[in-house]
Short mmCIF file of C-alpha atoms in Angstrom, two decimals:
data_model
loop_
_atom_site.label_atom_id
_atom_site.label_comp_id
_atom_site.label_asym_id
_atom_site.label_seq_id
_atom_site.Cartn_x
_atom_site.Cartn_y
_atom_site.Cartn_z
CA MET A 13 31.54 -5.69 23.65
CA ARG A 14 34.99 -7.32 23.64
CA SER A 15 34.71 -8.39 20.03
CA SER A 16 34.15 -4.82 18.79
CA ALA A 17 36.53 -3.07 21.21
CA VAL A 18 39.64 -5.12 20.39
CA PRO A 19 39.89 -4.36 16.66
CA VAL A 20 39.21 -0.67 17.31
CA LEU A 21 41.94 -0.51 19.97
CA VAL A 22 44.41 -2.26 17.68
CA VAL A 23 43.79 0.28 14.92
CA VAL A 24 44.17 3.18 17.36
CA LEU A 25 47.42 1.71 18.64
CA VAL A 26 48.80 1.33 15.10
CA LEU A 27 47.87 4.94 14.32
CA VAL A 28 49.61 6.18 17.49
CA VAL A 29 52.76 4.24 16.60
CA ILE A 30 52.75 5.68 13.07
CA TRP A 31 52.26 9.13 14.57
CA TYR A 32 55.26 8.72 16.89
CA ILE A 33 57.44 7.50 14.00
CA GLY A 34 56.20 10.40 11.87
CA ALA A 35 57.12 12.86 14.62
CA VAL A 36 60.71 11.57 14.57
CA LEU A 37 60.94 11.65 10.77
CA LEU A 38 59.53 15.15 10.41
CA ASN A 39 61.32 16.75 13.35
CA ALA A 40 64.71 15.09 12.74
CA PRO A 41 66.04 17.45 9.98
CA VAL A 42 65.73 20.56 12.18
CA LEU A 43 67.25 18.76 15.18
CA ILE A 44 70.19 17.36 13.17
CA ASP A 45 70.77 20.84 11.79
CA THR A 46 70.89 22.26 15.35
CA TYR A 47 73.24 19.48 16.54
CA THR A 48 75.65 20.15 13.68
CA ARG A 49 75.63 23.94 14.16
CA ASN A 50 76.32 23.58 17.91
CA ASN A 51 78.86 20.80 17.35
CA ILE A 52 76.97 18.33 19.51
CA ALA A 53 77.73 14.64 19.07
CA TRP A 54 74.30 12.95 18.93
CA THR A 55 73.03 9.44 19.13
CA PHE A 56 69.87 8.02 17.61
CA PRO A 57 68.03 7.44 20.94
CA GLN A 58 68.75 11.04 21.91
CA LEU A 59 67.40 12.25 18.56
CA VAL A 60 64.20 10.29 19.12
CA LEU A 61 63.67 11.68 22.61
CA ASP A 62 64.37 15.24 21.46
CA ALA A 63 62.02 14.81 18.50
CA TRP A 64 59.19 13.85 20.84
CA SER A 65 59.74 16.79 23.23
CA GLN A 66 60.63 19.66 20.90
CA THR A 67 59.12 23.02 21.92
CA ARG A 68 58.18 24.10 18.41
CA PRO A 69 57.93 20.83 16.49
CA VAL A 70 56.91 20.35 12.86
CA LEU A 71 54.70 17.47 14.06
CA PRO A 72 53.97 17.42 17.81
CA SER A 73 53.88 13.93 19.32
CA PRO A 74 50.59 12.52 20.70
CA HIS A 75 51.41 13.10 24.37
CA GLN A 76 52.30 16.76 23.66
CA VAL A 77 48.94 17.24 21.98
CA LEU A 78 47.15 15.61 24.94
CA ILE A 79 48.95 17.79 27.47
CA ASP A 80 48.14 20.93 25.52
CA LEU A 81 44.51 19.82 25.14
CA TRP A 82 44.30 19.32 28.90
CA ASN A 83 45.89 22.73 29.59
CA SER A 84 43.55 24.58 27.23
CA THR A 85 40.40 23.01 28.65
CA ALA A 86 40.75 22.04 32.32
CA GLY A 87 43.72 24.37 32.84
CA GLN A 88 41.81 27.56 31.94
CA ALA A 89 38.79 29.38 33.29
CA ILE A 90 36.04 28.57 30.77
CA THR A 91 35.45 32.29 30.23
CA SER A 92 39.08 32.80 29.16
CA LYS A 93 39.72 33.36 25.47
CA ARG A 94 42.49 30.76 25.74
CA SER A 95 39.97 28.10 26.79
CA LEU A 96 38.86 25.55 24.20
CA VAL A 97 35.57 25.21 26.06
CA TYR A 98 34.88 28.88 25.41
CA HIS A 99 35.61 28.48 21.70
CA ALA A 100 33.61 25.27 21.50
CA TRP A 101 30.62 27.21 22.80
CA VAL A 102 31.15 29.94 20.20
CA THR A 103 30.93 27.29 17.48
CA LEU A 104 28.14 25.33 19.13
CA SER A 105 25.92 28.39 19.68
CA ALA A 106 26.11 29.28 15.99
CA THR A 107 25.40 25.65 15.05
CA LEU A 108 22.41 25.37 17.38
CA LEU A 109 20.95 28.70 16.27
CA GLY A 110 21.33 27.62 12.66
CA PHE A 111 19.76 24.24 13.37
CA ALA A 112 16.79 25.93 15.06
CA LEU A 113 16.38 28.37 12.17
CA GLY A 114 16.73 25.62 9.54
CA THR A 115 14.24 23.36 11.31
CA ALA A 116 11.70 26.17 11.77
CA LEU A 117 11.98 27.30 8.14
CA GLY A 118 11.88 23.69 6.95
CA ILE A 119 8.70 22.93 8.89
CA VAL A 120 6.99 26.10 7.65
CA LEU A 121 7.89 25.31 4.06
CA ALA A 122 6.80 21.66 4.46
CA VAL A 123 3.38 22.76 5.78
CA PHE A 124 3.08 25.11 2.80
CA ILE A 125 4.07 22.37 0.34
CA VAL A 126 1.55 19.79 1.61
CA HIS A 127 -1.27 22.33 1.53
CA ASN A 128 -0.47 23.88 -1.82
CA TRP A 129 -0.44 21.83 -4.98
CA ALA A 130 1.50 24.42 -6.98
CA ALA A 131 4.19 24.74 -4.30
CA ASP A 132 4.50 20.97 -4.21
CA ARG A 133 4.99 20.71 -7.95
CA SER A 134 7.35 23.66 -8.25
CA LEU A 135 9.47 23.43 -5.08
CA MET A 136 9.76 19.74 -4.26
CA PRO A 137 11.93 18.80 -7.28
CA TRP A 138 14.38 21.55 -6.35
CA ILE A 139 14.50 20.52 -2.73
CA ILE A 140 15.01 16.85 -3.46
CA ALA A 141 17.62 17.59 -6.15
CA LYS A 142 19.20 20.15 -3.85
CA PRO A 143 22.17 21.63 -5.72
CA ASP A 144 25.10 20.05 -3.95
CA HIS A 145 27.11 23.20 -3.35
CA PRO A 146 30.38 22.49 -1.60
CA ILE A 147 28.88 24.62 1.14
CA LEU A 148 31.72 24.15 3.60
CA ALA A 149 34.30 25.17 1.01
CA ILE A 150 32.61 28.50 0.37
CA ALA A 151 31.58 28.94 4.01
CA PRO A 152 34.13 31.69 4.77
CA MET A 153 32.82 33.73 1.81
CA ILE A 154 29.23 33.28 2.91
CA VAL A 155 30.08 34.30 6.46
CA ILE A 156 31.90 37.46 5.32
CA ILE A 157 29.20 38.46 2.83
CA CYS A 158 26.42 37.89 5.38
CA TYR A 159 28.30 39.76 8.08
CA ASN A 160 28.74 42.75 5.79
CA LEU A 161 25.11 42.64 4.76
CA LEU A 162 24.01 42.56 8.39
CA THR A 163 26.24 45.40 9.56
CA GLY A 164 26.65 47.60 6.46
CA GLN A 165 24.58 50.50 5.24
CA ASN A 166 21.53 48.81 3.81
CA VAL A 167 17.83 48.17 4.38
CA LEU A 168 18.41 44.75 5.96
CA SER A 169 20.82 45.92 8.62
CA GLN A 170 18.67 48.94 9.40
CA ALA A 171 15.64 46.70 9.83
CA LEU A 172 17.38 44.16 12.05
CA HIS A 173 19.61 46.45 14.14
CA LEU A 174 22.07 43.72 15.06
CA ASP A 175 25.25 44.55 16.97
CA ALA A 176 28.56 43.18 15.71
CA ASP A 177 28.52 40.06 17.92
CA SER A 178 24.99 39.02 16.95
CA ALA A 179 25.73 39.69 13.28
CA ARG A 180 28.79 37.46 13.54
CA LEU A 181 26.71 34.73 15.21
CA VAL A 182 23.90 34.90 12.66
CA SER A 183 26.18 34.87 9.65
CA LYS A 184 27.85 31.69 10.90
CA ALA A 185 24.50 30.18 11.87
CA LEU A 186 23.32 30.53 8.27
CA ILE A 187 25.71 27.74 7.27
CA SER A 188 24.06 25.21 9.56
CA THR A 189 20.66 26.64 8.66
CA TYR A 190 21.37 25.72 5.06
CA LEU A 191 22.60 22.25 6.00
CA SER A 192 19.63 21.35 8.22
CA PHE A 193 16.93 22.97 6.10
CA PHE A 194 16.73 20.46 3.22
CA PRO A 195 16.52 17.21 5.20
CA VAL A 196 13.88 18.79 7.47
CA VAL A 197 11.66 19.83 4.52
CA VAL A 198 11.91 16.41 2.88
CA GLY A 199 11.35 14.55 6.17
CA MET A 200 8.39 16.67 7.25
CA VAL A 201 6.68 16.52 3.83
CA LYS A 202 7.06 12.74 3.92
CA GLY A 203 5.70 12.66 7.49
CA PHE A 204 2.73 14.92 6.73
CA ARG A 205 1.82 12.62 3.83
CA SER A 206 2.22 9.34 5.72
CA PRO A 207 -1.13 9.07 7.58
CA GLU A 208 -2.83 6.02 6.15
CA LEU A 209 -6.16 6.13 4.37
CA ILE A 210 -7.82 4.34 7.29
CA GLN A 211 -6.63 7.05 9.72
CA ARG A 212 -7.87 9.82 7.44
CA ASP A 213 -11.20 8.00 7.01
CA LEU A 214 -11.45 7.73 10.80
CA MET A 215 -10.98 11.49 11.15
CA ARG A 216 -13.60 12.01 8.46
CA THR A 217 -16.15 9.94 10.36
CA TYR A 218 -15.67 12.40 13.25
CA ASP A 219 -16.19 15.28 10.82
CA ALA A 220 -12.81 16.65 11.96
CA SER A 221 -11.70 19.95 10.40
CA SER A 222 -8.50 19.99 8.39
CA TRP A 223 -6.93 21.97 11.24
CA GLN A 224 -7.82 19.17 13.69
CA VAL A 225 -6.54 16.53 11.26
CA PHE A 226 -3.30 18.49 11.05
CA TRP A 227 -2.71 18.78 14.79
CA THR A 228 -3.99 15.40 15.96
CA LEU A 229 -2.78 13.25 13.06
CA ARG A 230 -0.36 14.79 10.54
CA TRP A 231 1.80 16.76 12.96
CA PRO A 232 2.46 13.93 15.48
CA ILE A 233 3.35 11.53 12.65
CA ALA A 234 5.57 14.04 10.84
CA ILE A 235 7.52 15.07 13.91
CA ARG A 236 8.21 11.41 14.67
CA THR A 237 9.26 10.70 11.07
CA CYS A 238 11.54 13.70 10.92
CA LEU A 239 13.05 13.79 14.43
CA PRO A 240 12.79 10.30 15.95
CA PRO A 241 12.55 10.65 19.73
CA MET B 9 -38.12 6.30 11.40
CA SER B 10 -35.63 3.84 9.93
CA VAL B 11 -31.99 4.27 10.86
CA VAL B 12 -30.94 3.44 7.30
CA ALA B 13 -33.23 3.44 4.26
CA ALA B 14 -31.73 2.63 0.87
CA ASN B 15 -33.74 2.65 -2.33
CA GLY B 16 -32.39 1.44 -5.66
CA LEU B 17 -28.92 2.29 -4.42
CA GLY B 18 -26.08 1.82 -6.90
CA LEU B 19 -22.42 2.71 -7.04
CA THR B 20 -20.16 2.38 -10.05
CA PHE B 21 -16.43 3.08 -9.78
CA HIS B 22 -14.89 4.53 -12.91
CA THR B 23 -11.42 3.08 -13.18
CA GLY B 24 -8.81 3.15 -15.91
CA ASP B 25 -9.66 -0.49 -16.48
CA GLY B 26 -13.33 0.26 -17.21
CA ASP B 27 -16.33 0.66 -14.95
CA VAL B 28 -16.71 -1.53 -11.88
CA VAL B 29 -20.24 -1.93 -10.55
CA ALA B 30 -19.74 -2.20 -6.77
CA LEU B 31 -23.43 -1.92 -5.82
CA SER B 32 -26.49 -2.43 -7.92
CA ASP B 33 -30.14 -1.78 -6.99
CA VAL B 34 -29.80 -2.23 -3.23
CA ASN B 35 -33.08 -1.87 -1.32
CA LEU B 36 -32.73 -2.09 2.41
CA THR B 37 -33.95 -0.70 5.71
CA ILE B 38 -32.33 -0.93 9.12
CA GLU B 39 -34.68 -0.27 12.04
CA PRO B 40 -33.62 1.07 15.46
CA GLY B 41 -32.25 -1.68 17.72
CA GLU B 42 -31.51 -4.13 14.90
CA PHE B 43 -28.22 -5.98 14.52
CA VAL B 44 -27.81 -6.28 10.77
CA SER B 45 -25.01 -8.32 9.22
CA PHE B 46 -23.87 -7.97 5.63
CA ILE B 47 -22.38 -11.21 4.41
CA GLY B 48 -20.89 -12.23 1.08
CA PRO B 49 -17.60 -13.03 -0.62
CA SER B 50 -14.96 -10.39 -1.33
CA GLY B 51 -16.06 -8.00 -4.03
CA CYS B 52 -19.78 -8.23 -3.21
CA GLY B 53 -19.88 -4.58 -2.14
CA LYS B 54 -20.64 -5.14 1.56
CA THR B 55 -17.84 -2.84 2.72
CA THR B 56 -18.75 -0.33 0.01
CA LEU B 57 -22.35 -0.33 1.26
CA LEU B 58 -21.17 0.37 4.82
CA ARG B 59 -18.94 3.16 3.52
CA VAL B 60 -21.86 4.67 1.61
CA ILE B 61 -23.90 4.72 4.85
CA ALA B 62 -20.90 6.42 6.52
CA ASP B 63 -20.56 8.99 3.69
CA LEU B 64 -17.07 7.69 2.91
CA GLU B 65 -18.23 6.78 -0.63
CA GLN B 66 -20.78 8.55 -2.81
CA PRO B 67 -23.52 6.48 -4.49
CA THR B 68 -23.99 7.01 -8.22
CA SER B 69 -27.69 6.12 -8.34
CA GLY B 70 -30.69 5.64 -6.06
CA THR B 71 -31.28 7.25 -2.68
CA ILE B 72 -30.12 6.60 0.84
CA GLU B 73 -31.10 8.20 4.14
CA VAL B 74 -29.41 7.80 7.51
CA ASN B 75 -31.58 8.87 10.47
CA GLY B 76 -33.79 10.61 7.92
CA MET B 77 -30.89 12.75 6.65
CA THR B 78 -28.42 12.46 3.82
CA PRO B 79 -25.35 10.40 4.80
CA ALA B 80 -23.27 13.63 4.69
CA ALA B 81 -25.60 15.39 7.14
CA ALA B 82 -25.65 12.29 9.36
CA ARG B 83 -21.86 12.20 9.40
CA LYS B 84 -21.69 15.89 10.28
CA ALA B 85 -24.22 15.25 13.07
CA ARG B 86 -21.89 12.48 14.33
CA SER B 87 -24.70 9.96 14.05
CA TYR B 88 -22.52 6.86 13.88
CA GLY B 89 -19.35 5.31 15.24
CA TYR B 90 -17.24 3.40 12.72
CA VAL B 91 -15.05 0.40 13.52
CA PHE B 92 -12.57 -0.41 10.75
CA GLN B 93 -11.01 -3.74 9.77
CA ALA B 94 -7.77 -2.69 11.48
CA PRO B 95 -7.83 -1.01 14.90
CA ALA B 96 -6.25 2.17 13.41
CA LEU B 97 -5.13 3.32 16.85
CA PHE B 98 -2.66 6.19 17.03
CA PRO B 99 0.54 4.57 18.34
CA TRP B 100 1.75 7.74 20.08
CA ARG B 101 -1.40 7.94 22.21
CA THR B 102 -2.18 5.80 25.23
CA VAL B 103 -5.33 3.67 25.19
CA GLU B 104 -7.36 6.30 27.03
CA LYS B 105 -6.08 9.09 24.78
CA ASN B 106 -7.10 7.01 21.77
CA VAL B 107 -10.60 6.60 23.18
CA ALA B 108 -10.62 10.34 23.93
CA LEU B 109 -9.74 11.24 20.32
CA PRO B 110 -13.32 11.70 19.04
CA LEU B 111 -14.22 13.50 22.28
CA GLU B 112 -11.34 15.96 21.78
CA ILE B 113 -12.39 16.59 18.19
CA MET B 114 -16.01 17.07 19.19
CA GLY B 115 -15.02 19.43 21.97
CA HIS B 116 -16.15 17.61 25.12
CA ASP B 117 -14.83 19.02 28.40
CA GLU B 118 -12.43 17.19 30.73
CA ALA B 119 -15.07 15.90 33.16
CA GLN B 120 -17.20 14.49 30.33
CA LYS B 121 -14.16 12.93 28.75
CA ARG B 122 -13.16 11.17 31.98
CA GLU B 123 -16.66 9.89 32.58
CA ARG B 124 -17.10 8.57 29.02
CA ILE B 125 -13.66 6.96 28.89
CA ALA B 126 -14.37 5.12 32.15
CA ARG B 127 -17.81 4.02 30.94
CA THR B 128 -16.73 2.77 27.49
CA MET B 129 -13.58 1.10 28.80
CA ALA B 130 -15.83 -0.84 31.21
CA LEU B 131 -18.18 -1.76 28.33
CA VAL B 132 -15.35 -3.41 26.38
CA ASN B 133 -13.83 -4.95 29.56
CA LEU B 134 -10.60 -3.01 29.38
CA THR B 135 -10.71 -1.16 32.69
CA GLY B 136 -7.15 -1.00 34.04
CA PHE B 137 -5.49 -0.73 30.63
CA GLU B 138 -6.02 3.03 30.21
CA ARG B 139 -2.36 3.99 30.50
CA LYS B 140 -1.01 1.28 28.18
CA PHE B 141 0.14 2.03 24.67
CA PRO B 142 -1.49 0.16 21.74
CA TRP B 143 1.64 -1.92 21.02
CA GLN B 144 1.46 -3.33 24.55
CA LEU B 145 -1.94 -4.92 23.79
CA SER B 146 -2.88 -8.03 21.80
CA GLY B 147 -4.74 -7.69 18.48
CA GLY B 148 -8.07 -8.55 20.10
CA MET B 149 -7.57 -5.95 22.84
CA GLN B 150 -6.58 -3.32 20.27
CA GLN B 151 -9.79 -3.97 18.36
CA ARG B 152 -11.75 -3.62 21.63
CA VAL B 153 -10.08 -0.24 22.16
CA SER B 154 -11.22 0.79 18.70
CA ILE B 155 -14.77 -0.30 19.58
CA ALA B 156 -14.56 1.76 22.78
CA ARG B 157 -13.43 4.71 20.69
CA ALA B 158 -16.44 4.29 18.37
CA LEU B 159 -18.77 4.09 21.38
CA ALA B 160 -17.23 7.00 23.29
CA PHE B 161 -19.34 9.78 21.81
CA ASP B 162 -22.64 7.91 22.21
CA ALA B 163 -23.79 7.66 18.62
CA ASP B 164 -26.84 5.41 18.31
CA LEU B 165 -25.53 3.64 15.23
CA LEU B 166 -22.42 1.49 15.17
CA LEU B 167 -20.94 0.58 11.77
CA MET B 168 -18.48 -2.31 11.95
CA ASP B 169 -16.43 -3.40 8.95
CA GLU B 170 -15.11 -6.95 9.54
CA PRO B 171 -13.80 -5.87 12.93
CA PHE B 172 -12.74 -9.37 13.95
CA GLY B 173 -11.58 -10.56 10.52
CA ALA B 174 -7.89 -10.47 11.41
CA LEU B 175 -8.27 -12.33 14.72
CA ASP B 176 -8.01 -16.04 15.42
CA GLU B 177 -11.19 -18.02 15.95
CA ILE B 178 -10.91 -18.38 19.72
CA VAL B 179 -10.48 -14.64 20.29
CA ARG B 180 -13.19 -14.05 17.73
CA ASP B 181 -15.70 -16.28 19.57
CA HIS B 182 -14.96 -14.43 22.76
CA LEU B 183 -15.35 -10.98 21.18
CA ASN B 184 -18.56 -12.08 19.44
CA SER B 185 -20.20 -12.96 22.75
CA GLU B 186 -18.84 -9.72 24.28
CA LEU B 187 -20.32 -7.78 21.36
CA LEU B 188 -23.74 -9.39 21.93
CA LYS B 189 -23.62 -8.36 25.60
CA LEU B 190 -22.64 -4.86 24.58
CA PHE B 191 -25.50 -4.80 22.05
CA ALA B 192 -27.95 -5.85 24.75
CA ALA B 193 -26.56 -3.35 27.27
CA THR B 194 -26.41 -0.28 25.01
CA LYS B 195 -29.51 -0.82 22.80
CA LYS B 196 -27.56 0.50 19.83
CA THR B 197 -28.27 -0.24 16.19
CA ILE B 198 -25.40 -2.18 14.65
CA ALA B 199 -24.49 -2.73 11.00
CA PHE B 200 -21.84 -5.40 10.76
CA VAL B 201 -19.85 -6.57 7.73
CA THR B 202 -18.46 -10.11 7.79
CA HIS B 203 -17.54 -13.01 5.55
CA SER B 204 -18.11 -15.62 8.26
CA ILE B 205 -21.46 -17.41 8.14
CA PRO B 206 -21.41 -18.54 11.83
CA GLU B 207 -20.48 -15.04 12.94
CA ALA B 208 -23.32 -13.47 10.94
CA VAL B 209 -25.92 -15.96 12.20
CA TYR B 210 -24.72 -15.83 15.81
CA LEU B 211 -24.77 -12.04 16.07
CA SER B 212 -27.58 -10.80 13.89
CA THR B 213 -31.25 -10.08 14.19
CA LYS B 214 -31.23 -9.63 10.41
CA ILE B 215 -28.82 -11.04 7.82
CA VAL B 216 -28.33 -9.40 4.45
CA VAL B 217 -26.81 -11.87 1.97
CA MET B 218 -24.87 -10.21 -0.84
CA SER B 219 -23.32 -11.47 -4.05
CA PRO B 220 -20.64 -10.11 -6.36
CA ARG B 221 -20.44 -8.96 -9.98
CA PRO B 222 -22.41 -6.78 -9.63
CA GLY B 223 -22.67 -6.30 -5.83
CA ARG B 224 -26.31 -6.86 -4.94
CA VAL B 225 -28.58 -8.18 -2.20
CA THR B 226 -29.75 -11.76 -2.84
CA ASP B 227 -31.58 -12.47 0.41
CA ILE B 228 -32.60 -10.77 3.63
CA ILE B 229 -33.15 -13.16 6.54
CA ALA B 230 -34.83 -12.23 9.83
CA SER B 231 -33.25 -14.30 12.59
CA THR B 232 -35.52 -16.49 14.71
CA LEU B 233 -32.88 -16.97 17.41
CA PRO B 234 -33.67 -15.60 20.90
CA ALA B 235 -31.89 -12.45 22.14
CA GLU B 236 -30.02 -14.47 24.75
CA ARG B 237 -27.40 -16.47 22.83
CA PRO B 238 -24.81 -18.66 24.54
CA LEU B 239 -21.90 -19.73 22.29
CA ASP B 240 -23.22 -23.29 21.94
CA ILE B 241 -26.45 -22.06 20.38
CA ARG B 242 -24.43 -22.61 17.20
CA GLU B 243 -25.03 -26.34 17.41
CA THR B 244 -28.85 -26.06 17.57
CA PRO B 245 -30.99 -27.04 14.55
CA GLU B 246 -32.49 -23.55 14.47
CA PHE B 247 -29.03 -21.99 14.10
CA LEU B 248 -28.03 -24.50 11.42
CA ALA B 249 -31.25 -23.84 9.51
CA ILE B 250 -30.48 -20.12 9.29
CA ALA B 251 -26.86 -20.86 8.33
CA HIS B 252 -28.17 -23.15 5.60
CA ARG B 253 -30.44 -20.44 4.23
CA VAL B 254 -27.50 -18.01 4.17
CA ARG B 255 -25.50 -20.57 2.19
CA GLU B 256 -28.42 -21.01 -0.20
CA GLY B 257 -28.57 -17.26 -0.71
CA LEU B 258 -24.86 -17.16 -1.49
CA ARG B 259 -25.23 -20.06 -3.92
CA ALA B 260 -28.18 -18.39 -5.66
CA GLY B 261 -25.94 -15.35 -6.21
CA HIS B 262 -23.23 -17.57 -7.74
CA SER B 263 -20.94 -16.60 -4.86
CA TYR B 264 -19.34 -20.03 -4.87
CA GLU B 265 -18.42 -20.00 -8.54
CA GLU B 266 -14.96 -19.18 -9.77
CA THR B 267 -14.96 -16.28 -12.17
CA ALA B 268 -11.65 -14.87 -13.23
#
C-alpha cells in the first residue's frame, strides 16, 4: 500500500506545484497591465496572490477549481441545470443506453456468426479488422446527423415517433453503441466457440439438442468470457 | 440379449498423413451384469472402441449393436452413462447442479431430480458436498461427481474411459474399491478402459486385452476371482496368474516393442 501510494502522491504534488506556477505565469500579464493602468505600485508576492484569486483568470488555480467543483455539485439541487450531477447523468444515461444496445446487437450477431458458416467467413474479418475510425473526433457530426434523421421528415422518424429529448439521447447513445459493439461480438464468438470437445461429447451422450447445448453450455461460457463477473 | 455385440468391427481414420487403422476385426460381446475392462498400450484403440459403443465415432466396417439397437439409437434412448478421462464438470455449476445436468436435459421434474441427486451422491459417498463448486473438490472427488452424473439418469450401461488415469495410486486404490461396491450395489454393466494391469484384474469379470498397429483384440480373459474383492486380493496367486496372462496377451500383440 505505502510503496505504491508514495510515488503517486509525489507526482500529484509536483503537478499541483507546476499548476500553481503556471497560474502565476499566465495570469501575470493581465494583472500587470491593470496595475500599470491604475497606477498601482505592486510587489511580486502581491502579484502571486492576485494571480491565484483572479475572478476571470486565464488559468484558474487548483483551489479555485475545487471550490467551483464543490459549488456545482454539492451546492446545487441535483435537478438544477447548473448541477454537474445533473449533467453527469445526461452523459451517463446516453452511455448506458448505448452500451446496452451495443451489447444486445453484439450478442445477436455473435449467435448468428457461430451458427452460420457464411456469416462467419464474411463478417468476422471485418469485425476483427474493425476500421479504426477516429469515432470520437467525428462524434459531433454523427450526433447531429442521427438527430436530424430521427426527427426530420423521413420513414425512420415516422416509424419510431421519438420526441426531441429521446432523439437527442439515442443519437448520443449510438456513439457508445459503436464502441461497445465490436469487442462484444469478438468476445462472444470466442466464448461460444470455447466449449471443449469433451464437454460437447458429454452433451452428445445425453442426446442434447443444439438449443440445449446452447443454453446449458455455450451461453454460460460465452457470457463469462465476454463479461467476467 | 447382449448389452454390446460387435462383429468384425473396424475403424480406419483417414488423415492427411495417410490412413490410420484404429480398430481391426474386433469380435466381442458384453453380457448384462459384466464388468469388462479394455486394456492395452496407447494407440491400441481401446478408447476408440468405447467411443464407437457410445456412438461418438462411426465404425468403417463390421457391425455393432448396443442393447440390440444401433449405437445411434442406443444413444438417443439414453442407454448408457459415459465417464470421461477428465471430470468435465461445468465450473459455473455446483456439484448438485452438475449431477442434475443430464436430468435437466432429459426433462425430469424437480422432485425426481432431488431424489436422484440424493441417491447418486450417496452412491459415490459425496453426501454433504452438494453445494460445493467443482474447484473446491480434489481431483478424486471431482471424478466421483462425474460418475454420479453418469449414474443419475439410471442407464443400465456405464462406459468409463480411464476415469482414474489422472489420479495418484492411493486415491485410485480407494476409488477402485468404491467402484466395485457400486457395481455390486447397482447391478449395472460396466465397460472400463484402462492401461493399468492391476486395475483391470482387480475390477473386472472379463478382461479384453488389446494391441496396437492395428488396434485389435489379442485375448479375452474371464476372471476367476470371487465377486467380493478386498484390496489385498491383489497379492493372491490367483490374482497374479490372471495378471500374468494379461501380460502374456500384451506381449503376444507386440505391445511391449518399440515401434517408431
